[in-house]
Tab-separated table of C-alpha atoms in Angstrom:
chain	number	residue	atom	x	y	z
A	1	MET	CA	101.469	-35.722	-14.795
A	2	ASP	CA	99.558	-32.495	-14.131
A	3	ILE	CA	96.860	-31.657	-11.598
A	4	ALA	CA	93.685	-29.862	-12.691
A	5	ILE	CA	91.497	-28.177	-10.081
A	6	ASP	CA	87.953	-27.008	-10.834
A	7	VAL	CA	86.426	-24.989	-7.974
A	8	GLY	CA	82.709	-24.776	-8.731
A	9	ASN	CA	79.849	-23.260	-6.772
A	10	THR	CA	78.665	-26.666	-5.515
A	11	LEU	CA	81.536	-29.101	-6.065
A	12	THR	CA	85.311	-28.871	-6.209
A	13	LYS	CA	87.022	-31.448	-8.428
A	14	PHE	CA	90.648	-32.570	-8.627
A	15	GLY	CA	92.000	-34.458	-11.618
A	16	LEU	CA	95.452	-35.947	-12.108
A	17	GLY	CA	96.498	-36.801	-15.645
A	18	GLU	CA	98.049	-35.633	-18.888
A	19	GLY	CA	97.082	-35.034	-22.482
A	20	GLY	CA	93.459	-34.559	-21.518
A	21	GLU	CA	93.247	-38.038	-19.990
A	22	ILE	CA	92.385	-38.327	-16.289
A	23	ALA	CA	94.146	-41.054	-14.332
A	24	LEU	CA	92.680	-40.169	-10.932
A	25	SER	CA	89.931	-37.819	-9.780
A	26	TYR	CA	88.330	-36.682	-6.537
A	27	GLU	CA	85.453	-34.350	-5.671
A	28	PHE	CA	83.957	-32.782	-2.561
A	29	GLN	CA	81.528	-30.053	-1.555
A	30	THR	CA	82.766	-26.499	-2.086
A	31	GLU	CA	82.935	-24.492	1.131
A	32	PRO	CA	83.681	-20.762	0.584
A	33	SER	CA	85.116	-20.561	4.114
A	34	ARG	CA	87.904	-23.103	3.457
A	35	ARG	CA	91.395	-21.727	4.021
A	36	ARG	CA	94.725	-22.473	2.403
A	37	ASP	CA	96.052	-24.878	5.054
A	38	GLU	CA	93.038	-27.192	4.796
A	39	ILE	CA	93.049	-26.902	1.009
A	40	ARG	CA	96.757	-27.719	0.851
A	41	SER	CA	96.229	-30.793	3.032
A	42	ARG	CA	93.478	-32.049	0.720
A	43	ILE	CA	95.636	-31.516	-2.362
A	44	LEU	CA	98.641	-33.310	-0.844
A	45	ALA	CA	96.460	-36.212	0.309
A	46	PHE	CA	95.039	-36.513	-3.205
A	47	LEU	CA	98.506	-36.446	-4.791
A	48	ALA	CA	99.823	-39.101	-2.358
A	49	GLY	CA	103.458	-38.161	-2.950
A	50	GLU	CA	103.120	-37.398	-6.667
A	51	ARG	CA	104.737	-34.098	-7.711
A	52	PRO	CA	102.861	-32.760	-10.746
A	53	ARG	CA	104.641	-30.842	-13.468
A	54	LYS	CA	101.906	-28.222	-13.604
A	55	ALA	CA	98.788	-27.229	-11.670
A	56	ILE	CA	95.957	-25.727	-13.727
A	57	LEU	CA	93.358	-23.932	-11.627
A	58	SER	CA	89.857	-22.686	-12.395
A	59	SER	CA	87.680	-21.103	-9.707
A	60	VAL	CA	84.269	-19.476	-10.089
A	61	VAL	CA	84.228	-18.739	-6.340
A	62	PRO	CA	86.148	-15.441	-5.911
A	63	SER	CA	86.782	-15.928	-2.176
A	64	LEU	CA	88.616	-19.209	-2.848
A	65	LEU	CA	90.817	-18.182	-5.760
A	66	GLY	CA	93.521	-16.618	-3.599
A	67	GLU	CA	93.339	-19.447	-1.070
A	68	TYR	CA	93.935	-22.068	-3.757
A	69	ARG	CA	96.754	-20.068	-5.308
A	70	ALA	CA	98.471	-19.892	-1.935
A	71	ALA	CA	97.767	-23.553	-1.143
A	72	LEU	CA	99.330	-24.676	-4.429
A	73	ALA	CA	102.593	-22.784	-3.877
A	74	GLY	CA	105.517	-25.182	-4.315
A	75	ILE	CA	103.326	-28.216	-5.016
A	76	ALA	CA	103.784	-28.198	-8.804
A	77	GLY	CA	106.520	-27.021	-11.120
A	78	ARG	CA	104.237	-24.304	-12.510
A	79	LEU	CA	100.857	-22.852	-11.573
A	80	ILE	CA	98.504	-21.786	-14.361
A	81	VAL	CA	95.366	-19.897	-13.343
A	82	LEU	CA	92.633	-19.822	-15.950
A	83	GLY	CA	91.057	-16.383	-16.190
A	84	PRO	CA	90.921	-13.156	-18.208
A	85	GLY	CA	94.229	-12.462	-19.912
A	86	LEU	CA	95.347	-16.082	-20.174
A	87	ARG	CA	95.685	-17.040	-23.837
A	88	THR	CA	94.251	-20.509	-24.394
A	89	GLY	CA	93.710	-20.373	-28.153
A	90	LEU	CA	89.918	-20.552	-27.754
A	91	VAL	CA	88.267	-17.561	-29.423
A	92	LEU	CA	85.491	-16.024	-27.301
A	93	HIS	CA	83.174	-14.599	-29.971
A	94	VAL	CA	80.937	-12.705	-27.520
A	95	GLU	CA	80.393	-9.045	-26.587
A	96	ASN	CA	82.509	-9.146	-23.414
A	97	PRO	CA	84.956	-12.078	-23.258
A	98	LYS	CA	85.906	-11.185	-19.671
A	99	GLU	CA	82.407	-12.218	-18.568
A	100	VAL	CA	82.907	-15.826	-19.688
A	101	GLY	CA	83.645	-17.998	-16.641
A	102	SER	CA	86.849	-20.001	-16.535
A	103	ASP	CA	84.870	-23.249	-16.189
A	104	LEU	CA	83.003	-22.452	-19.410
A	105	VAL	CA	86.285	-21.767	-21.200
A	106	ALA	CA	87.792	-25.060	-20.000
A	107	GLY	CA	84.701	-27.067	-20.930
A	108	ALA	CA	84.454	-25.485	-24.368
A	109	TYR	CA	88.184	-26.019	-24.974
A	110	ALA	CA	87.853	-29.726	-24.166
A	111	ALA	CA	84.719	-30.095	-26.281
A	112	LYS	CA	86.424	-28.503	-29.282
A	113	SER	CA	89.488	-30.742	-28.816
A	114	LEU	CA	87.461	-33.930	-28.372
A	115	PHE	CA	84.460	-33.384	-30.642
A	116	GLY	CA	85.360	-30.648	-33.145
A	117	LYS	CA	83.160	-27.734	-34.202
A	118	ASN	CA	79.447	-26.943	-34.549
A	119	LEU	CA	78.703	-28.113	-31.020
A	120	PHE	CA	75.854	-27.717	-28.551
A	121	ILE	CA	77.079	-28.330	-24.997
A	122	ALA	CA	74.505	-28.823	-22.244
A	123	ASP	CA	76.316	-28.337	-18.928
A	124	PHE	CA	74.134	-29.427	-15.998
A	125	GLY	CA	75.879	-27.995	-12.953
A	126	THR	CA	74.784	-25.591	-10.212
A	127	ALA	CA	73.332	-23.622	-13.119
A	128	THR	CA	72.350	-25.184	-16.426
A	129	LYS	CA	74.376	-23.755	-19.308
A	130	TYR	CA	73.646	-24.262	-23.007
A	131	ILE	CA	76.805	-23.420	-24.949
A	132	TYR	CA	77.302	-22.894	-28.679
A	133	LEU	CA	80.580	-23.551	-30.511
A	134	ASP	CA	80.287	-22.325	-34.089
A	135	GLN	CA	81.627	-23.596	-37.424
A	136	GLU	CA	85.035	-22.067	-36.678
A	137	GLY	CA	85.210	-23.630	-33.209
A	138	ARG	CA	84.644	-20.307	-31.477
A	139	PHE	CA	82.756	-19.939	-28.206
A	140	ALA	CA	79.848	-18.070	-29.784
A	141	GLY	CA	77.366	-17.675	-26.931
A	142	LEU	CA	75.214	-19.474	-24.394
A	143	SER	CA	72.020	-19.486	-22.374
A	144	ILE	CA	71.924	-19.871	-18.579
A	145	ALA	CA	69.020	-21.409	-16.643
A	146	PRO	CA	68.568	-22.538	-13.018
A	147	GLY	CA	70.163	-25.888	-12.212
A	148	LEU	CA	68.152	-28.987	-11.374
A	149	GLU	CA	68.834	-28.750	-7.634
A	150	ILE	CA	68.064	-25.013	-7.580
A	151	SER	CA	64.755	-25.677	-9.324
A	152	ALA	CA	63.829	-28.476	-6.919
A	153	LYS	CA	64.724	-26.433	-3.834
A	154	ALA	CA	62.892	-23.351	-5.095
A	155	LEU	CA	59.668	-25.319	-5.559
A	156	SER	CA	59.669	-26.752	-2.041
A	157	LYS	CA	60.887	-23.495	-0.453
A	158	ASP	CA	58.515	-21.055	-2.130
A	159	ALA	CA	55.431	-23.279	-2.381
A	160	SER	CA	54.577	-24.292	1.179
A	161	ALA	CA	52.425	-27.279	0.181
A	162	LEU	CA	55.182	-28.882	-1.926
A	163	PRO	CA	57.779	-31.226	-0.396
A	164	GLU	CA	61.437	-31.727	-1.224
A	165	VAL	CA	61.800	-34.445	-3.860
A	166	PRO	CA	64.741	-36.558	-5.064
A	167	LEU	CA	66.067	-35.938	-8.567
A	168	GLU	CA	64.674	-39.158	-10.030
A	169	ILE	CA	62.909	-39.535	-13.371
A	170	PRO	CA	59.246	-40.500	-12.820
A	171	PRO	CA	57.628	-43.298	-14.870
A	172	SER	CA	55.796	-40.809	-17.104
A	173	PRO	CA	55.858	-37.068	-17.812
A	174	VAL	CA	52.207	-37.123	-16.724
A	175	GLY	CA	52.473	-37.089	-12.934
A	176	ARG	CA	49.817	-38.758	-10.809
A	177	ASN	CA	50.927	-37.729	-7.333
A	178	THR	CA	52.680	-34.711	-5.886
A	179	VAL	CA	56.188	-36.172	-5.992
A	180	SER	CA	55.957	-37.507	-9.550
A	181	CYS	CA	54.334	-34.261	-10.723
A	182	MET	CA	57.257	-32.248	-9.338
A	183	GLN	CA	59.841	-34.683	-10.699
A	184	SER	CA	58.191	-34.479	-14.113
A	185	GLY	CA	58.284	-30.691	-14.119
A	186	ILE	CA	61.904	-30.555	-12.977
A	187	LEU	CA	63.442	-33.351	-15.076
A	188	TYR	CA	61.208	-33.768	-18.121
A	189	GLY	CA	60.763	-30.005	-18.199
A	190	ARG	CA	64.515	-29.401	-18.279
A	191	ALA	CA	65.020	-32.126	-20.906
A	192	TYR	CA	62.380	-30.538	-23.168
A	193	GLU	CA	64.007	-27.153	-22.555
A	194	CYS	CA	67.383	-28.595	-23.522
A	195	LEU	CA	66.026	-30.097	-26.740
A	196	GLY	CA	64.320	-26.815	-27.554
A	197	PHE	CA	67.568	-24.890	-27.167
A	198	LEU	CA	69.376	-27.471	-29.306
A	199	GLU	CA	66.821	-26.885	-32.068
A	200	SER	CA	67.018	-23.096	-31.711
A	201	PHE	CA	70.820	-22.977	-31.615
A	202	SER	CA	70.998	-25.292	-34.639
A	203	LYS	CA	68.592	-23.060	-36.531
A	204	GLU	CA	70.751	-20.020	-35.774
A	205	ALA	CA	73.888	-21.929	-36.793
A	206	GLY	CA	72.287	-23.097	-40.024
A	207	VAL	CA	73.446	-26.663	-39.363
A	208	ALA	CA	72.514	-29.501	-37.002
A	209	LEU	CA	74.796	-29.090	-33.983
A	210	ARG	CA	76.411	-32.095	-32.327
A	211	PRO	CA	74.953	-32.345	-28.772
A	212	ILE	CA	77.262	-32.947	-25.809
A	213	LEU	CA	76.138	-33.475	-22.196
A	214	THR	CA	78.293	-32.725	-19.168
A	215	GLY	CA	78.162	-31.431	-15.578
A	216	GLY	CA	77.665	-32.882	-12.109
A	217	ASN	CA	73.890	-33.191	-12.522
A	218	ALA	CA	74.017	-34.697	-16.026
A	219	ARG	CA	73.524	-38.209	-14.645
A	220	HIS	CA	70.035	-37.269	-13.422
A	221	ILE	CA	68.820	-36.343	-16.901
A	222	LEU	CA	70.977	-38.482	-19.196
A	223	PRO	CA	68.256	-41.125	-19.870
A	224	LEU	CA	65.973	-38.372	-21.208
A	225	LEU	CA	68.575	-37.160	-23.725
A	226	PRO	CA	69.571	-40.343	-25.610
A	227	GLY	CA	70.978	-38.473	-28.614
A	228	PHE	CA	73.591	-36.689	-26.510
A	229	GLU	CA	77.196	-37.794	-26.024
A	230	HIS	CA	78.033	-37.786	-22.323
A	231	GLU	CA	81.409	-36.524	-21.121
A	232	GLU	CA	81.390	-36.305	-17.338
A	233	ASN	CA	84.711	-34.533	-16.717
A	234	LEU	CA	84.773	-32.018	-19.561
A	235	VAL	CA	86.104	-29.130	-17.436
A	236	LEU	CA	88.912	-31.164	-15.844
A	237	LYS	CA	89.929	-32.510	-19.250
A	238	GLY	CA	89.878	-28.981	-20.644
A	239	LEU	CA	92.155	-27.742	-17.872
A	240	LEU	CA	94.625	-30.553	-18.514
A	241	LEU	CA	94.562	-29.863	-22.247
A	242	ILE	CA	95.093	-26.132	-21.706
A	243	GLY	CA	98.016	-26.949	-19.426
A	244	GLU	CA	99.666	-28.872	-22.281
A	245	GLY	CA	100.128	-25.574	-24.105
A	246	PHE	CA	102.353	-24.078	-21.404
A	247	SER	CA	106.000	-24.998	-20.841
A	248	LEU	CA	107.563	-25.464	-17.410
């Protein structure tokens, strides 16, 4: 089996599997100050004696990329680091392909493999990303908005009279107390935004796009997007699938 590692801004995820199927996964809070010895210990504890054929790494935290590379030395038969210059077979049909994050590449790769073409991917992570895969299966662009937790924290931080609220869907979009009003704005507001982008992206594509939902915060908004197919570990699956294309 292979190990996939997705180092995100909020969460770091490990996945052990092959062929895009995850047999075991683990996640924890990302800490930019973590060093290679602690990282290596976490990886070895997760593997529990398993020696993976390949390790496929994606990190959107620059300070941790080198630490993970060093921590993975000797753990797997081959280390593959997803980033500019690595040929995955996914065409990045954008102005500057080097600007596309490795997590976006992995997620789009998995979505194309699992669901085909003409896709709208709503990735609810630290940031909310709306991704478009066109009729040729190319990564053809995206929109980036603040994540659910960022939005909630910004409201309570910058508006002194507003409290922190849990990310829970209120009974109605029409709030009747401070907490439900904020929850409505954050969750219903983001759901309506998502549906609006789906409509706009579909109009630009000239065809109804198939909507996919993923990301660590997707569970908070899933009930408000019933037409979406939910794939929780899209990035990890994408990393494993990309790893299949590289020999030992």
